[in-house]
Amino acid sequence: MAPLQNQATLPHALKTPAITKLSNNKRLILASASPRRKEILNTFGLNPEIVPSTFSETLPHSEFPNVYEYPVSTASEKAVEVYERLVLQNPDNPPDLVVGADTIVLTRVTPATSGLHPSLEPEVPPEILEKPGSKADNLRMLLELNGHTCEVVTGITVDNGEGVDRAGGFAAQGLGGMLIRKIDGDWFNVVGFPAAAFFKFMDILVEEEEDFLSID
């Protein structure tokens, strides 16, 4: 039987250490149905297979005192679920790399006007906003964010062994862009995939993990 051919990279991909390894007949999976994430990866020369995760994304927010760990944990669950499923389906062609991602919006409390020094004000944790469950929930989120600052956080993980469907209830790349006055940080992160951080992370793995994406 002829060896299976996987095409994880596109002709315009940069020749970074991680992408060079992926170009050697590696099987790259994106554990997400998001067309935005696929488009971002295509822009940077990656051509992943799309295998949406069936993970229910029901991790309790209360279990994460550090809210930044929540999207990373959800992304990890997505990647692991897809990896294990594909290995069972086709042991002869397991994924070399599964990428999971999860985007949330964090509300930011407006500075208090009580006159107390900021260090004496009670700390109010931000609320985690995910995809709204209904149009009413969508409206609640938009009213809560109206006139305030929010933080968009995307957790990504890799595994190698508009409106009601957007976190926070708006899409920065769509009509929701009219609601945004300013973005500080990575535009791609706001859209759903922090490309700069991802590729930096991949090259760190290549440098520090001798067997990461080893060329067969």
Short mmCIF file of C-alpha atoms in Angstrom, two decimals:
data_model
loop_
_atom_site.label_atom_id
_atom_site.label_comp_id
_atom_site.label_asym_id
_atom_site.label_seq_id
_atom_site.Cartn_x
_atom_site.Cartn_y
_atom_site.Cartn_z
CA MET A 1 0.00 0.00 0.00
CA ALA A 2 1.33 3.43 -0.94
CA PRO A 3 2.15 5.70 1.99
CA LEU A 4 -0.53 8.19 2.91
CA GLN A 5 0.13 11.74 1.74
CA ASN A 6 -0.71 14.62 4.06
CA GLN A 7 -0.51 18.24 2.92
CA ALA A 8 -0.27 20.37 6.07
CA THR A 9 1.33 23.44 4.46
CA LEU A 10 0.65 25.71 1.52
CA PRO A 11 3.24 26.97 -1.01
CA HIS A 12 3.43 30.45 0.53
CA ALA A 13 4.18 29.18 4.06
CA LEU A 14 7.20 30.69 5.78
CA LYS A 15 10.09 28.30 6.35
CA THR A 16 10.12 28.49 10.13
CA PRO A 17 11.44 25.43 12.02
CA ALA A 18 7.94 24.25 13.02
CA ILE A 19 6.38 24.80 9.59
CA THR A 20 9.32 23.06 7.91
CA LYS A 21 8.62 19.99 10.04
CA LEU A 22 4.90 20.14 9.26
CA SER A 23 5.66 20.21 5.53
CA ASN A 24 7.23 16.73 5.74
CA ASN A 25 4.03 14.74 5.20
CA LYS A 26 2.58 15.61 8.61
CA ARG A 27 -1.12 15.42 9.39
CA LEU A 28 -2.33 18.71 10.87
CA ILE A 29 -5.81 18.94 12.41
CA LEU A 30 -7.79 21.99 13.51
CA ALA A 31 -10.27 20.89 16.17
CA SER A 32 -12.71 23.68 15.33
CA ALA A 33 -15.42 24.43 12.79
CA SER A 34 -14.60 28.15 12.92
CA PRO A 35 -14.04 29.48 9.39
CA ARG A 36 -12.17 32.40 10.93
CA ARG A 37 -9.54 30.16 12.54
CA LYS A 38 -9.09 28.17 9.34
CA GLU A 39 -8.73 31.40 7.34
CA ILE A 40 -6.07 32.71 9.74
CA LEU A 41 -4.05 29.49 9.51
CA ASN A 42 -4.39 29.52 5.70
CA THR A 43 -3.14 33.10 5.63
CA PHE A 44 0.06 31.98 7.35
CA GLY A 45 0.51 28.97 5.10
CA LEU A 46 -1.02 26.14 7.10
CA ASN A 47 -3.61 23.83 5.58
CA PRO A 48 -5.25 21.89 8.42
CA GLU A 49 -7.91 19.22 8.13
CA ILE A 50 -11.06 20.44 9.85
CA VAL A 51 -12.35 18.04 12.50
CA PRO A 52 -14.65 19.88 14.95
CA SER A 53 -14.44 18.69 18.53
CA THR A 54 -17.48 17.15 20.18
CA PHE A 55 -16.38 18.37 23.64
CA SER A 56 -19.40 20.00 25.26
CA GLU A 57 -17.50 23.04 26.65
CA THR A 58 -19.19 22.82 30.03
CA LEU A 59 -16.25 23.27 32.39
CA PRO A 60 -17.53 25.12 35.50
CA HIS A 61 -16.24 28.69 35.61
CA SER A 62 -16.02 28.44 39.41
CA GLU A 63 -13.20 25.89 39.13
CA PHE A 64 -10.88 28.50 37.65
CA PRO A 65 -9.78 31.16 40.16
CA ASN A 66 -7.45 32.33 37.39
CA VAL A 67 -9.90 33.07 34.59
CA TYR A 68 -7.13 32.90 31.97
CA GLU A 69 -6.79 29.17 32.60
CA TYR A 70 -10.38 28.53 31.52
CA PRO A 71 -10.01 28.92 27.73
CA VAL A 72 -6.71 27.01 27.79
CA SER A 73 -8.36 24.09 29.59
CA THR A 74 -11.29 24.10 27.18
CA ALA A 75 -8.92 24.22 24.20
CA SER A 76 -6.97 21.28 25.65
CA GLU A 77 -10.13 19.22 26.07
CA LYS A 78 -11.08 19.91 22.45
CA ALA A 79 -7.67 18.88 21.10
CA VAL A 80 -7.45 15.71 23.19
CA GLU A 81 -10.97 14.60 22.23
CA VAL A 82 -10.23 14.97 18.52
CA TYR A 83 -6.79 13.34 18.76
CA GLU A 84 -8.10 10.27 20.57
CA ARG A 85 -11.07 9.94 18.20
CA LEU A 86 -8.92 10.08 15.07
CA VAL A 87 -6.41 7.56 16.43
CA LEU A 88 -9.26 5.12 17.06
CA GLN A 89 -10.73 5.73 13.61
CA ASN A 90 -7.49 5.29 11.71
CA PRO A 91 -4.51 3.94 13.68
CA ASP A 92 -2.43 3.82 10.48
CA ASN A 93 -2.66 7.57 9.94
CA PRO A 94 -2.83 9.27 13.35
CA PRO A 95 -2.64 13.05 13.60
CA ASP A 96 0.82 14.51 14.03
CA LEU A 97 -0.58 17.70 15.51
CA VAL A 98 -4.06 18.69 16.69
CA VAL A 99 -4.69 22.38 17.38
CA GLY A 100 -7.49 23.34 19.76
CA ALA A 101 -8.62 26.89 20.51
CA ASP A 102 -11.23 28.59 22.66
CA THR A 103 -12.11 32.27 22.77
CA ILE A 104 -13.84 34.09 25.61
CA VAL A 105 -14.58 37.71 26.46
CA LEU A 106 -13.85 39.03 29.95
CA THR A 107 -15.81 41.97 31.30
CA ARG A 108 -13.72 44.70 32.87
CA VAL A 109 -15.10 46.50 35.90
CA THR A 110 -15.17 50.28 35.60
CA PRO A 111 -12.82 51.94 38.13
CA ALA A 112 -14.65 52.72 41.34
CA THR A 113 -15.58 56.28 42.24
CA SER A 114 -15.93 55.77 45.98
CA GLY A 115 -12.89 57.88 46.75
CA LEU A 116 -11.01 54.96 48.30
CA HIS A 117 -7.49 54.17 47.21
CA PRO A 118 -7.63 51.47 44.48
CA SER A 119 -5.77 49.05 46.74
CA LEU A 120 -8.64 49.29 49.26
CA GLU A 121 -11.39 48.63 46.75
CA PRO A 122 -12.81 45.09 46.83
CA GLU A 123 -11.58 43.00 43.92
CA VAL A 124 -14.38 42.09 41.57
CA PRO A 125 -13.50 39.20 39.25
CA PRO A 126 -14.40 39.64 35.58
CA GLU A 127 -17.33 37.70 34.17
CA ILE A 128 -16.54 35.12 31.50
CA LEU A 129 -18.68 35.70 28.43
CA GLU A 130 -18.90 32.87 25.92
CA LYS A 131 -21.33 32.36 23.06
CA PRO A 132 -24.74 33.62 24.15
CA GLY A 133 -27.42 31.01 24.61
CA SER A 134 -30.16 33.09 23.00
CA LYS A 135 -30.90 36.47 21.44
CA ALA A 136 -31.94 37.75 24.86
CA ASP A 137 -28.61 36.61 26.32
CA ASN A 138 -26.84 38.22 23.36
CA LEU A 139 -28.57 41.53 24.13
CA ARG A 140 -27.68 41.24 27.83
CA MET A 141 -24.00 40.82 26.96
CA LEU A 142 -23.96 43.76 24.55
CA LEU A 143 -25.66 46.03 27.11
CA GLU A 144 -23.19 44.90 29.76
CA LEU A 145 -20.23 45.68 27.50
CA ASN A 146 -21.65 48.95 26.14
CA GLY A 147 -19.36 51.85 26.98
CA HIS A 148 -16.89 49.67 28.85
CA THR A 149 -13.60 47.93 28.20
CA CYS A 150 -13.53 44.18 27.67
CA GLU A 151 -10.68 41.72 27.21
CA VAL A 152 -10.68 39.00 24.56
CA VAL A 153 -8.72 35.88 25.52
CA THR A 154 -8.03 32.93 23.24
CA GLY A 155 -6.51 29.80 24.70
CA ILE A 156 -4.68 27.52 22.29
CA THR A 157 -3.26 24.06 22.80
CA VAL A 158 -1.61 21.44 20.62
CA ASP A 159 -1.82 17.68 20.99
CA ASN A 160 0.49 15.38 19.11
CA GLY A 161 0.46 11.79 20.73
CA GLU A 162 -21.56 36.89 14.10
CA GLY A 163 -23.98 37.38 17.13
CA VAL A 164 -25.26 34.21 18.81
CA ASP A 165 -22.24 32.14 17.79
CA ARG A 166 -19.50 34.52 18.99
CA ALA A 167 -17.96 34.88 22.44
CA GLY A 168 -19.32 38.04 24.01
CA GLY A 169 -22.10 38.24 21.44
CA PHE A 170 -20.30 40.25 18.74
CA ALA A 171 -17.90 39.68 15.83
CA ALA A 172 -15.05 42.18 15.50
CA GLN A 173 -14.57 41.28 11.83
CA GLY A 174 -18.28 41.76 11.05
CA LEU A 175 -20.94 44.29 11.96
CA GLY A 176 -19.74 44.09 15.57
CA GLY A 177 -16.69 46.06 14.46
CA MET A 178 -18.85 49.18 14.55
CA LEU A 179 -19.20 48.68 18.32
CA ILE A 180 -15.44 48.70 18.92
CA ARG A 181 -13.60 51.96 19.42
CA LYS A 182 -10.09 50.56 19.89
CA ILE A 183 -8.18 47.27 20.05
CA ASP A 184 -5.00 46.98 22.10
CA GLY A 185 -3.14 43.81 21.17
CA ASP A 186 -3.39 41.11 18.52
CA TRP A 187 -6.26 41.52 16.04
CA PHE A 188 -6.10 37.83 15.18
CA ASN A 189 -6.63 36.97 18.86
CA VAL A 190 -9.82 39.02 18.91
CA VAL A 191 -11.08 37.26 15.77
CA GLY A 192 -10.38 33.86 17.34
CA PHE A 193 -6.79 32.70 16.91
CA PRO A 194 -3.63 34.40 18.32
CA ALA A 195 -1.40 33.66 15.34
CA ALA A 196 1.78 35.39 16.59
CA ALA A 197 1.70 33.60 19.94
CA PHE A 198 0.87 30.27 18.28
CA PHE A 199 3.81 30.28 15.86
CA LYS A 200 6.19 31.46 18.58
CA PHE A 201 4.94 28.63 20.82
CA MET A 202 5.46 26.10 18.02
CA ASP A 203 9.06 27.15 17.45
CA ILE A 204 9.74 26.96 21.20
CA LEU A 205 8.44 23.38 21.18
CA VAL A 206 10.71 22.52 18.25
CA GLU A 207 13.68 24.01 20.09
CA GLU A 208 13.00 22.46 23.50
CA GLU A 209 11.36 19.13 22.60
CA GLU A 210 13.73 17.01 20.52
CA ASP A 211 11.00 14.64 19.32
CA PHE A 212 8.35 17.27 18.56
CA LEU A 213 7.12 16.69 14.99
CA SER A 214 10.17 14.49 14.32
CA ILE A 215 10.75 13.91 10.64
CA ASP A 216 10.15 10.24 9.78
#
